[in-house]
mmCIF file of C-alpha atoms in Angstrom:
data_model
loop_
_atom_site.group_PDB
_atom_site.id
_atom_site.type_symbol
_atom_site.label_atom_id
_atom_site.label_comp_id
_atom_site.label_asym_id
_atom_site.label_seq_id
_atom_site.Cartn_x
_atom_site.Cartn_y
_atom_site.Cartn_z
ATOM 1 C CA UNK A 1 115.391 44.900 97.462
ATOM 2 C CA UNK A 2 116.481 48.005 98.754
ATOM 3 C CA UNK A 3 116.164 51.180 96.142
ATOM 4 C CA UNK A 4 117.780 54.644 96.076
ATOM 5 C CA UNK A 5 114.988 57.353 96.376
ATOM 6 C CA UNK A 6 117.105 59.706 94.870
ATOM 7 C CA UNK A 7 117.829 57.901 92.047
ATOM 8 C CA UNK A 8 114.294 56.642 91.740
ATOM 9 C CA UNK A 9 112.743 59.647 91.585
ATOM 10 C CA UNK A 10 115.311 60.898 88.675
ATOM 11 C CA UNK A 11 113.462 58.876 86.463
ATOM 12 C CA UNK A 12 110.309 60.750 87.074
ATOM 13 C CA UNK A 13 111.219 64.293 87.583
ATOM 14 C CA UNK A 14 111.645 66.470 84.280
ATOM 15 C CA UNK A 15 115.011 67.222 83.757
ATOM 16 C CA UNK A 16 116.943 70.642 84.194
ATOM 17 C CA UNK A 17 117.582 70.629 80.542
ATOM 18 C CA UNK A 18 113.526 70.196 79.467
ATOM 19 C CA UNK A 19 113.185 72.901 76.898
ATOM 20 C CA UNK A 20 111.673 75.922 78.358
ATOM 21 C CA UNK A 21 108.124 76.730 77.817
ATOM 22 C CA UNK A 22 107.117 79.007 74.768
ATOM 23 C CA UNK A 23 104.667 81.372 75.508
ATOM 24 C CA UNK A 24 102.713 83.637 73.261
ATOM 25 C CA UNK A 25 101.024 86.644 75.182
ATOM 26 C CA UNK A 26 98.610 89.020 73.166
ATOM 27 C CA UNK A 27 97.543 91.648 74.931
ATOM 28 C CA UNK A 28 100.405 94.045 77.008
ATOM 29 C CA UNK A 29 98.250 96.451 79.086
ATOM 30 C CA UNK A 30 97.828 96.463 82.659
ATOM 31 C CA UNK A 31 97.972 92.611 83.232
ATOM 32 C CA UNK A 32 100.530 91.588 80.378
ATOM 33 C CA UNK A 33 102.557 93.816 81.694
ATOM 34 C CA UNK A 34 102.386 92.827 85.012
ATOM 35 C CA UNK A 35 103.058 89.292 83.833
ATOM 36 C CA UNK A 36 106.320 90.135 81.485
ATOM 37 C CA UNK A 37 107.614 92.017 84.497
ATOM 38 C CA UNK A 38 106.947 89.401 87.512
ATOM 39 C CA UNK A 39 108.024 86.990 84.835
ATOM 40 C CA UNK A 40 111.788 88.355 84.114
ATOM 41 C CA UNK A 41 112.036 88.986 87.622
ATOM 42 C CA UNK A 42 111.484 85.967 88.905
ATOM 43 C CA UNK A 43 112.510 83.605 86.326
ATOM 44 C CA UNK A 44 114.919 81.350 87.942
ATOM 45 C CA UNK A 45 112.401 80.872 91.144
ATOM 46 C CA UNK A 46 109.259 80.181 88.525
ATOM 47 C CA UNK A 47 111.396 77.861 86.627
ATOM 48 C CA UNK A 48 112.470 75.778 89.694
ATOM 49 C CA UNK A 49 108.729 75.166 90.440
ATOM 50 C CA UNK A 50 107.388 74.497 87.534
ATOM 51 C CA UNK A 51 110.597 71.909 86.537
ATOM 52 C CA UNK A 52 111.335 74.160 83.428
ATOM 53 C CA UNK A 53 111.616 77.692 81.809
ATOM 54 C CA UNK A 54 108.540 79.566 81.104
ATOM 55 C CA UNK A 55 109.968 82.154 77.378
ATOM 56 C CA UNK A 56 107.628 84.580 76.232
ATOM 57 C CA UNK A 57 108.129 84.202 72.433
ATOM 58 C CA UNK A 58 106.306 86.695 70.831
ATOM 59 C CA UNK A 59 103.355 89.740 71.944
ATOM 60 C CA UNK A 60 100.554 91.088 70.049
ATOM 61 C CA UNK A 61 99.704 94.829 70.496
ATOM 62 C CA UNK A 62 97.859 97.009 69.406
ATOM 63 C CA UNK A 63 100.706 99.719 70.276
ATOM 64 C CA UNK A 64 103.635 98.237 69.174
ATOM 65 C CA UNK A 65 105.820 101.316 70.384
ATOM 66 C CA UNK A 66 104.938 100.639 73.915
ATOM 67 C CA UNK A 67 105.117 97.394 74.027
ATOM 68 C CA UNK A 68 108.833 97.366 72.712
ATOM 69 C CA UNK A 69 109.526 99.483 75.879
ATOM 70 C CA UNK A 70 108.000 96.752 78.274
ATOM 71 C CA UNK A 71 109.204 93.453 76.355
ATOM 72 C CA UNK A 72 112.548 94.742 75.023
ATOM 73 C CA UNK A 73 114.914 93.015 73.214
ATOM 74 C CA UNK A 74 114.648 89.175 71.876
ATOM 75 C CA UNK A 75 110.758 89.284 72.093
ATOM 76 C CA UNK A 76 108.547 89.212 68.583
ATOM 77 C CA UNK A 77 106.297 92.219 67.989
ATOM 78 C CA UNK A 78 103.277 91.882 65.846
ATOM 79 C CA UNK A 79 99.880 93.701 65.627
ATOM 80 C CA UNK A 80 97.734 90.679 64.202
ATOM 81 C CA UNK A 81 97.049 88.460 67.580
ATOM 82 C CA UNK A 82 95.510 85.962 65.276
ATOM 83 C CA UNK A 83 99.306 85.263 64.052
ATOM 84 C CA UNK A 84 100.027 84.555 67.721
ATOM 85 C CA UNK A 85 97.314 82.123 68.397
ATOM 86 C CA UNK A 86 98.151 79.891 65.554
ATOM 87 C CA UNK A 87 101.844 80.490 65.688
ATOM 88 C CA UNK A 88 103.746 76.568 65.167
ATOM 89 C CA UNK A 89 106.060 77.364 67.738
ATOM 90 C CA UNK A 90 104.549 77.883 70.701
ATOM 91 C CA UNK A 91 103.063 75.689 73.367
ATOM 92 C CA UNK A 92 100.820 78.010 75.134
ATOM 93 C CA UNK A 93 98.971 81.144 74.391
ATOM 94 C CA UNK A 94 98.267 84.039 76.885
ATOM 95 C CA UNK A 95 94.838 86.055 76.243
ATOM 96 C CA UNK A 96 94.668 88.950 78.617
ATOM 97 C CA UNK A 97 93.657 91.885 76.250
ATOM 98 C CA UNK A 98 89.646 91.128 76.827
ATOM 99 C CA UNK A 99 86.258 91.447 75.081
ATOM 100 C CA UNK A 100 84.319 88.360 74.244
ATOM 101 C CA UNK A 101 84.486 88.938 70.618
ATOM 102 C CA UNK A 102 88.078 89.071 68.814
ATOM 103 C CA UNK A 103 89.490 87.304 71.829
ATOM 104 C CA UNK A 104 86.774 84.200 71.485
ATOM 105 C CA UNK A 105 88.110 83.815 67.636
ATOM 106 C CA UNK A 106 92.311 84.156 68.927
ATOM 107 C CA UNK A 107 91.478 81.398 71.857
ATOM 108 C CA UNK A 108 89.324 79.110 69.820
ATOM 109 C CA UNK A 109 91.797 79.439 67.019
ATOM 110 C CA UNK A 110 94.857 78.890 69.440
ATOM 111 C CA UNK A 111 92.945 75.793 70.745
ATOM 112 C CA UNK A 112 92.683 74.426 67.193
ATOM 113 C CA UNK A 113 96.157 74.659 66.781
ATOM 114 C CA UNK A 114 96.550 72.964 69.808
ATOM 115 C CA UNK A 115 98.236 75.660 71.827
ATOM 116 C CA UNK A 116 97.205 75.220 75.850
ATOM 117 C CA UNK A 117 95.523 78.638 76.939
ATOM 118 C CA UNK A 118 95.936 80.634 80.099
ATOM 119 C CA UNK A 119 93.232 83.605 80.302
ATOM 120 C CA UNK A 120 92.494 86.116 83.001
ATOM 121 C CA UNK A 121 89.529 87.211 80.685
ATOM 122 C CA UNK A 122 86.299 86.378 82.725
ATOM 123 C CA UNK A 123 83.764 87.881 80.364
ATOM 124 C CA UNK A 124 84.724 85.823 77.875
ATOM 125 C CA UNK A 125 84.390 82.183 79.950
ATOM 126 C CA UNK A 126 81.304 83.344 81.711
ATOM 127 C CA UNK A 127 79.855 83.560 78.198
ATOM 128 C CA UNK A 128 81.228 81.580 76.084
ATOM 129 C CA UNK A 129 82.918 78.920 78.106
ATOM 130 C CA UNK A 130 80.943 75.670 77.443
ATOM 131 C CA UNK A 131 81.797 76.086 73.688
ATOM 132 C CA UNK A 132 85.770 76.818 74.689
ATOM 133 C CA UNK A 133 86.023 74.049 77.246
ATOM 134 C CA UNK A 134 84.461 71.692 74.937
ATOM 135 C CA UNK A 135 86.996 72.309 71.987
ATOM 136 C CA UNK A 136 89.929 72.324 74.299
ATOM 137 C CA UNK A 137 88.562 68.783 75.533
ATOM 138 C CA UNK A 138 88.162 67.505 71.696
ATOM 139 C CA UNK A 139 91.881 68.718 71.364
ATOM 140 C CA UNK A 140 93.562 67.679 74.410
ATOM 141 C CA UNK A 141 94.428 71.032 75.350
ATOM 142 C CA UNK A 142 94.066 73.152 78.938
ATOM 143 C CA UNK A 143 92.323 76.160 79.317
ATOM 144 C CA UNK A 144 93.502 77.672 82.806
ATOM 145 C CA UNK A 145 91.963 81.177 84.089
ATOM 146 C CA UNK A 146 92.478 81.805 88.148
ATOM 147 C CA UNK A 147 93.317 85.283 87.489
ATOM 148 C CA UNK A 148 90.044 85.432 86.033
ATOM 149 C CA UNK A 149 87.944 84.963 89.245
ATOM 150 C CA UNK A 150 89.537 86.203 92.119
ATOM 151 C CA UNK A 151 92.356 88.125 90.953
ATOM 152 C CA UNK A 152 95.166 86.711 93.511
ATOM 153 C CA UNK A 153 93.290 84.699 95.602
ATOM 154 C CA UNK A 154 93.740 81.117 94.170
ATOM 155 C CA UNK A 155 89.684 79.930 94.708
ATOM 156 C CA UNK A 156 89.532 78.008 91.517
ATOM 157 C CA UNK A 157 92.765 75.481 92.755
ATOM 158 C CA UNK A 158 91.127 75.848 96.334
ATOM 159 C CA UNK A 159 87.650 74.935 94.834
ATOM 160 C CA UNK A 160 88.657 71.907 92.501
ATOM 161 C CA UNK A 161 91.621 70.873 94.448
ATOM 162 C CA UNK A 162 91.579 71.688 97.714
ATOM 163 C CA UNK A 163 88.099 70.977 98.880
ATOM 164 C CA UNK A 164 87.177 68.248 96.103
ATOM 165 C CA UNK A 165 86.236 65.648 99.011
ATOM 166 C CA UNK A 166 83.317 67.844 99.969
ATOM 167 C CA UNK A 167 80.001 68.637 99.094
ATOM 168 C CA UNK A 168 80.040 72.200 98.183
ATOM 169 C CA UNK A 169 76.927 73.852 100.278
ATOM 170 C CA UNK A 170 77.750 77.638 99.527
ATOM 171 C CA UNK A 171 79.797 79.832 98.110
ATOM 172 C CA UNK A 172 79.654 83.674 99.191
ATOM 173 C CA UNK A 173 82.188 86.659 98.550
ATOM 174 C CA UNK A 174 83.090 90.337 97.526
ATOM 175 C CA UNK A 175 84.764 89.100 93.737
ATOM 176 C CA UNK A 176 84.291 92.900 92.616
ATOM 177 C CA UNK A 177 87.718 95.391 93.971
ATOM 178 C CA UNK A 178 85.813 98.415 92.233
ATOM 179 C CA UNK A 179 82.586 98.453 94.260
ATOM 180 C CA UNK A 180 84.248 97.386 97.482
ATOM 181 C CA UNK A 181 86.270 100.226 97.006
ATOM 182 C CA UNK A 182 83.383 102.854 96.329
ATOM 183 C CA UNK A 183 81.052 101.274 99.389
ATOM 184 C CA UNK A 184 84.176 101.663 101.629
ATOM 185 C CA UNK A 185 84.557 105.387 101.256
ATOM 186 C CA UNK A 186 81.010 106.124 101.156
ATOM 187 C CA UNK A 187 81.771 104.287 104.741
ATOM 188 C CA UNK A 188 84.487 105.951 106.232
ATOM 189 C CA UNK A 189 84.269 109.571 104.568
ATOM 190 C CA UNK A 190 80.985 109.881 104.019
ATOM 191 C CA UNK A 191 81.009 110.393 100.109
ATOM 192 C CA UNK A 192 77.657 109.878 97.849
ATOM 193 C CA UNK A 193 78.195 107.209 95.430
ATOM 194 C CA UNK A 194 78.871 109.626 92.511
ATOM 195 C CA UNK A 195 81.793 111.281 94.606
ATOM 196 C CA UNK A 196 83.187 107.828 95.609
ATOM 197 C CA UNK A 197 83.086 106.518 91.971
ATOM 198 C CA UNK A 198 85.134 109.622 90.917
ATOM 199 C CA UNK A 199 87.809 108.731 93.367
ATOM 200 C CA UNK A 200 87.983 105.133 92.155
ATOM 201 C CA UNK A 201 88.543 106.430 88.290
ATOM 202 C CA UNK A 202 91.271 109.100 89.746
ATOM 203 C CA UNK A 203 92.842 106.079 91.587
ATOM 204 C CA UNK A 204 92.206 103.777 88.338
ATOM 205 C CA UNK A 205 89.917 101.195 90.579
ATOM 206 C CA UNK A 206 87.383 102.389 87.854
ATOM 207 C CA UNK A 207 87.350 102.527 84.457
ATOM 208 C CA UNK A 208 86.047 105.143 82.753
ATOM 209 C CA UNK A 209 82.947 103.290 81.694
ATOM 210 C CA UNK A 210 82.250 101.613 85.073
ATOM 211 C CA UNK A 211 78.913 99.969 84.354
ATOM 212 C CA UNK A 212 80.085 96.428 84.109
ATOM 213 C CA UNK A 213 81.635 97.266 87.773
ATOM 214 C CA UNK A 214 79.054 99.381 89.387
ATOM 215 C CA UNK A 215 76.078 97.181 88.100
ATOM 216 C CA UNK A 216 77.182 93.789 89.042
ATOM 217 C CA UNK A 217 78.057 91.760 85.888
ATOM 218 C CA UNK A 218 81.749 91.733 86.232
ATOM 219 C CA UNK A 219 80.893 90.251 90.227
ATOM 220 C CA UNK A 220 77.719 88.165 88.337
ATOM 221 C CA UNK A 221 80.464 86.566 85.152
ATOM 222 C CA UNK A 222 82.820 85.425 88.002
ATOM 223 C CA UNK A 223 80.272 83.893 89.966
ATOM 224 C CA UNK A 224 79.186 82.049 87.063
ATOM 225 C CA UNK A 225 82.640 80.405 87.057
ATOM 226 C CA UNK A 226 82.518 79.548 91.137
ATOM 227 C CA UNK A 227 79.395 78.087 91.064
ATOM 228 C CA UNK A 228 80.259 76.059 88.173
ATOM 229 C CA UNK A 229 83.172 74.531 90.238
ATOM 230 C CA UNK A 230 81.851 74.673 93.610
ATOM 231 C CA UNK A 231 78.461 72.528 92.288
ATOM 232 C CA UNK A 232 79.331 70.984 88.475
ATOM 233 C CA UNK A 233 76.761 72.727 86.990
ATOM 234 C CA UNK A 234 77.393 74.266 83.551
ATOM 235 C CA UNK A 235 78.334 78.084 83.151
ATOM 236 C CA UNK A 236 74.877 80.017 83.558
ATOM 237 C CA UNK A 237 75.427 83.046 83.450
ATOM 238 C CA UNK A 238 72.365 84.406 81.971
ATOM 239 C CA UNK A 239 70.429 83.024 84.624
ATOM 240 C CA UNK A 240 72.394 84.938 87.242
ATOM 241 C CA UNK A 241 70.247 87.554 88.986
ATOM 242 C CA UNK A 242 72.326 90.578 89.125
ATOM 243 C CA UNK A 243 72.014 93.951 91.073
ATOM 244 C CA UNK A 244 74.617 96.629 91.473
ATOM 245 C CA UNK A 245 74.885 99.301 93.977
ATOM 246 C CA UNK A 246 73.952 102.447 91.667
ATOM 247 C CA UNK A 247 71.101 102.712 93.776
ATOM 248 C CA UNK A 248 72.553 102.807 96.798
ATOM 249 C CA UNK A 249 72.756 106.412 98.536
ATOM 250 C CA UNK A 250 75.185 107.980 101.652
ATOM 251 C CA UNK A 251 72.247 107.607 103.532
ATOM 252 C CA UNK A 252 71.618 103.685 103.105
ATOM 253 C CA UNK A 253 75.021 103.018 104.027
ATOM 254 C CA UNK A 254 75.086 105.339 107.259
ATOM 255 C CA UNK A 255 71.536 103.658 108.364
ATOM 256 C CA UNK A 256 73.444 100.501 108.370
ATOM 257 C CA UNK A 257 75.962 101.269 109.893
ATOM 258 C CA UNK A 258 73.758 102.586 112.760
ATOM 259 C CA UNK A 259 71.636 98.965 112.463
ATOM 260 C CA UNK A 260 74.692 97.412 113.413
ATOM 261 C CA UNK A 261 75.821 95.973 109.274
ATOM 262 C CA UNK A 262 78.122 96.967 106.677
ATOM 263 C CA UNK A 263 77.077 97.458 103.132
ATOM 264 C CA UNK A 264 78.530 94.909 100.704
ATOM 265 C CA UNK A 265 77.921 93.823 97.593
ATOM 266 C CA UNK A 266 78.226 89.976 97.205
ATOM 267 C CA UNK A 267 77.968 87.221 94.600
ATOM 268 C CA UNK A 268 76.421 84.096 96.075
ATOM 269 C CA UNK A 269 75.512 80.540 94.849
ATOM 270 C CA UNK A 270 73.779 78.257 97.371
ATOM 271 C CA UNK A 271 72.453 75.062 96.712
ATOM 272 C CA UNK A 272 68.809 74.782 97.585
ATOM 273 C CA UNK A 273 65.995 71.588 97.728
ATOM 274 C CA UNK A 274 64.538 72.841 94.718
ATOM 275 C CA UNK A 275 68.055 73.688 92.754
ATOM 276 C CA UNK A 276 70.572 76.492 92.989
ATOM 277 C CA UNK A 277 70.455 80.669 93.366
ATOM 278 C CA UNK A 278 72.704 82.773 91.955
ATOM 279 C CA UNK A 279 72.530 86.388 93.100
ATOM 280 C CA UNK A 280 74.800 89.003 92.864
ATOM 281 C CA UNK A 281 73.440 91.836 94.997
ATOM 282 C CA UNK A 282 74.291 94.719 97.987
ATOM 283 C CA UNK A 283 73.862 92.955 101.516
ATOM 284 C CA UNK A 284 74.047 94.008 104.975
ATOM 285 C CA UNK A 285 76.776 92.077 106.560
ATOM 286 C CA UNK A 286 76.865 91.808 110.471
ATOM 287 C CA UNK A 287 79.631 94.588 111.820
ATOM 288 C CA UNK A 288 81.417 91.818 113.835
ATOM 289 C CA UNK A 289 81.312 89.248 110.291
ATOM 290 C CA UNK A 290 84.847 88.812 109.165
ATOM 291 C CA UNK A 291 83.515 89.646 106.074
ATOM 292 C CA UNK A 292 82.410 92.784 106.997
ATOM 293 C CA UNK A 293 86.124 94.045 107.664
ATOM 294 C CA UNK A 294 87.250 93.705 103.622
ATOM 295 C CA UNK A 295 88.068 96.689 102.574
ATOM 296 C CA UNK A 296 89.259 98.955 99.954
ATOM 297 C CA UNK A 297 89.986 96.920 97.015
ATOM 298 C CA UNK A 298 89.977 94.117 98.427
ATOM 299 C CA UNK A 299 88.201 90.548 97.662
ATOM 300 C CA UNK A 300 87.153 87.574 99.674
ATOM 301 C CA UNK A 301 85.590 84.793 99.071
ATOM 302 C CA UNK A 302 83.987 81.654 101.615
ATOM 303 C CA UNK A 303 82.992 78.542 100.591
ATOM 304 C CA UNK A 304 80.859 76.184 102.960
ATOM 305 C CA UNK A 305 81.895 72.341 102.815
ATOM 306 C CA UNK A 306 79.636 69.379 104.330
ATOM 307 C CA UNK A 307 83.234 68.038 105.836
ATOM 308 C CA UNK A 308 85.554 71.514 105.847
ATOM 309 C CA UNK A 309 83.291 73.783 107.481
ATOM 310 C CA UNK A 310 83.389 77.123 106.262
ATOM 311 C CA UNK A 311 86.938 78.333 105.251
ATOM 312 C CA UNK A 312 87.696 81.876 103.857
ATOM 313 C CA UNK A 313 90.259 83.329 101.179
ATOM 314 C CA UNK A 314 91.323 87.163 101.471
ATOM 315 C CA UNK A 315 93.635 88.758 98.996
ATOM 316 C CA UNK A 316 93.642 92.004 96.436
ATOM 317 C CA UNK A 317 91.109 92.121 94.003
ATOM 318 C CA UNK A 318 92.801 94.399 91.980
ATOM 319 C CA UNK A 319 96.522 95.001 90.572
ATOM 320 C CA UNK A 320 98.581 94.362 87.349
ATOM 321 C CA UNK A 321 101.492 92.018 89.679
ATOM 322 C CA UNK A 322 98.583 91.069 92.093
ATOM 323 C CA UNK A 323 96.510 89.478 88.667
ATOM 324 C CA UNK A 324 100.129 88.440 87.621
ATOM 325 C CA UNK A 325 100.720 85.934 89.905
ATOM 326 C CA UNK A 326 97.696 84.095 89.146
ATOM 327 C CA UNK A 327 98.477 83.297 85.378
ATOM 328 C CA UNK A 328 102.077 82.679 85.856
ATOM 329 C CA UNK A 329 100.298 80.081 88.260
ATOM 330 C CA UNK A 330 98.248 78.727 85.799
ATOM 331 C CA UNK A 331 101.693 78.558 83.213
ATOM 332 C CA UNK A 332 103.139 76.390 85.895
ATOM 333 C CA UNK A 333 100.350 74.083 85.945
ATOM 334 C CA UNK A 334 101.063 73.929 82.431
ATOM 335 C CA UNK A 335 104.341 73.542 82.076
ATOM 336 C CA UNK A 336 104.243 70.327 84.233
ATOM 337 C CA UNK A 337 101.357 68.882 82.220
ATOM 338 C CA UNK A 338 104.342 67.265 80.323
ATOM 339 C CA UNK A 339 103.401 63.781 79.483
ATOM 340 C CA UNK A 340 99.869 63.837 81.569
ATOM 341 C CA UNK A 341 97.121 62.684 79.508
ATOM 342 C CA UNK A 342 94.284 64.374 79.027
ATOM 343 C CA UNK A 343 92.003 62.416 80.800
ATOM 344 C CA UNK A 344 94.159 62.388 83.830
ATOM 345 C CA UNK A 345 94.210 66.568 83.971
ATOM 346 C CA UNK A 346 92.121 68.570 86.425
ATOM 347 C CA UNK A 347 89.191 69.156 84.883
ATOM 348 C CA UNK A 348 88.145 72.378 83.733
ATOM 349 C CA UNK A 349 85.047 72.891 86.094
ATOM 350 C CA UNK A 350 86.302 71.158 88.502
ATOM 351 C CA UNK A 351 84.206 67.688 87.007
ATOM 352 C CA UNK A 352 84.103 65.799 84.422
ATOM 353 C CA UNK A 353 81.980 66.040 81.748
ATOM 354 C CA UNK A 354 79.986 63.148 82.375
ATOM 355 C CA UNK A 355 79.582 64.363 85.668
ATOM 356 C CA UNK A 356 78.203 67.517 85.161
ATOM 357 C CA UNK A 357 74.737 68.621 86.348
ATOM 358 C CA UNK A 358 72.282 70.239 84.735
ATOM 359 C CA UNK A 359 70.574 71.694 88.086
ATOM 360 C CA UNK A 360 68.002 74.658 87.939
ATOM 361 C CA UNK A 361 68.908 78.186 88.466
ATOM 362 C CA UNK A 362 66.141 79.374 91.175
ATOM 363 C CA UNK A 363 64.094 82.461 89.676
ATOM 364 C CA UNK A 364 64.315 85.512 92.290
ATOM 365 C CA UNK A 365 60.252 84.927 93.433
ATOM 366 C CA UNK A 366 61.800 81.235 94.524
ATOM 367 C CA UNK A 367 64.508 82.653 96.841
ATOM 368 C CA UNK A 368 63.266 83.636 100.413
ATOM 369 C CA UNK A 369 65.911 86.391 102.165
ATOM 370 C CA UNK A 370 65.567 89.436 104.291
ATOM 371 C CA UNK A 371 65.357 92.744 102.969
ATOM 372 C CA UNK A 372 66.091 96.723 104.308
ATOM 373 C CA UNK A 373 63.454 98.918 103.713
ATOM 374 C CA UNK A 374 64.000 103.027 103.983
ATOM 375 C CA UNK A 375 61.145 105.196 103.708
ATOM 376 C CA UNK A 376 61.439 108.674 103.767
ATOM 377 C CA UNK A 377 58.841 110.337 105.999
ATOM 378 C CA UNK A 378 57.374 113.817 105.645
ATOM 379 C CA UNK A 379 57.168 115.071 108.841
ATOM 380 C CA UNK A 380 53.239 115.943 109.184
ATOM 381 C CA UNK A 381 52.257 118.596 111.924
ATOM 382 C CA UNK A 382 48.153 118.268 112.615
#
């Protein structure tokens, strides 16, 4: 018996009048911001995607002068993000002011209240994402965070999506804008690391307290997250050996350049016979690698796949619009959760938790690799 399509699939797809998607944001700094503004601008084209409105409802802030003069008119402004994480109204609640502290409470308590989360925060999963993921499962809730990894490359979807018939053999990339930045003009104008680091901050690459850049832990907490997806092993990120490139002089990076390699500083996660190493650390990448050529701010990431091959993901690794696009993403994939059960989502990781793994995080003596060695020579006249 013959059946329209059309009409078919009108019983399936959400209707133009589904009540738009209320959205609670707290934070309004460089990424809420970017997210109000992409938001309003391209409401009508995010709506058609995502098969209803996406309404920011009400913004916490801790300046509630500025953020009247992002948000304007018909938003709520309150100080207290707590009121926005258990607010009855909403349906999903946006944590992108950061910390691992106040912002654990606001997205536990927002999960408890049954609010969906989107978070570009990824401190706060590296560290405390087994107890998050685990109380949005118990409450049927999603807890969705691309802008947390990558910035706007979309390697979580790719990773738990896009390559889930493979075997995930590697994972390699530059996941750090800040330090890519600094290694690149130490490159190509010769600055020492202090200079270059001074140029980032001027350019606002840097903060002002770079250490969680310039020492590898913000690279080492989003390499927690890949690995967990690329292998379905539970967040480790204490067990992530982690090196940054304060070290490093003019001199290193000119010496490799003359050996023919690029100075980068990667996060990796490679499955091994005896379990898996995590290492974020500065490497000297082959001149002609693709790799090599990502520059500025800049990310990348690769991921190795038993039937894929390798494949490769370039985009900006910094930017209020650039980390923008990824949670308004992850608000799409929430706003046409409608109706899925839980059990039928994505799952956080990328498996489910029956699934999981419990493999072993090699120590450093356990990993074999090749190393560069300078020595400075006094020149000895006998």
């Amino acid at each position: 018996m013959y059946r329209d399509p059309v009409q078919s699939l009108e019983t399936v797809v959400p209707s133009q009048a589904m009540r738009a998607l209320r959205v609670g944001m707290i934070g309004i700094g460089t990424v809420g911001s970017g997210t109000f503004r992409v938001l309003a601008r391209n409401h009508d084209q995010i709506a058609a995607r995502a098969g209803r409105g996406i309404e920011i409802v009400i913004v916490a802030a801790r300046n509630l002068a500025r953020a009247a003069g992002i948000v304007g008119e018909g938003v709520a402004l309150t100080d207290d993000a707590m009121r926005v994480a258990t607010h009855p109204e909403l349906d999903v609640v946006v944590e992108v002011a950061g910390g691992t502290g106040a912002a654990r409470d606001w997205v536990l308590a927002a999960i408890a209240h049954g609010k969906h989360v989107v978070t570009a925060n990824k401190a706060l999963l590296a560290e405390h994402g087994g107890e998050i993921f685990e109380a949005a499962r118990r409450h049927g809730v999603a807890v969705a965070y691309e802008g947390a990894v990558a910035v706007s490359i979309p390697i979580v979807k790719a990773l738990r999506e896009g390559l889930v018939a493979n075997r995930i053999e590697w994972v390699a990339g530059i996941v750090n804008g800040t330090t890519n930045f600094i290694l690149s003009k130490m490159r190509d104008e010769g600055l020492d690391f202090g200079a270059a680091l001074a140029q980032a901050q001027a350019l606002g690459y840097a903060e002002a307290d770079p250490t969680f850049d310039i020492e590898g832990i913000d690279a080492a907490h989003k390499l927690t997250l890949l690995a967990a997806n690329a292998f379905g092993m539970p967040l480790r990120f204490a067990d992530v050996q982690a090196e940054g490139i304060t070290a490093l002089q003019g001199l290193d990076v000119a010496c490799a350049e003359q050996l023919g390699f690029r100075v980068k500083l990667l996060g990796v996660a490679r499955r091994r016979e005896a379990g898996v190493e995590l290492r974020v650390q500065p490497a000297l990448v082959p001149a002609e690698h693709l790799m090599a050529h990502v520059n500025g701010s800049m990310n990348a990431v690769m991921v190795k796949g038993d039937a894929s091959g390798v494949t490769m993901y370039y985009g900006a690794g910094a930017g209020s619009e650039q980390t923008a696009s990824a949670v308004i993403a992850d608000l799409v994939d929430v706003a046409r959760l409608a109706g899925t059960p839980a059990a039928q989502r994505v799952p956080h990781l990328g498996f489910h938790a029956h699934a999981m793994n419990a493999l072993e995080v090699l120590p450093r003596a356990a990993v074999r690799s090749a190393h560069y060695l300078r020595v400075p020579v006094r020149r000895c006249w006998c």
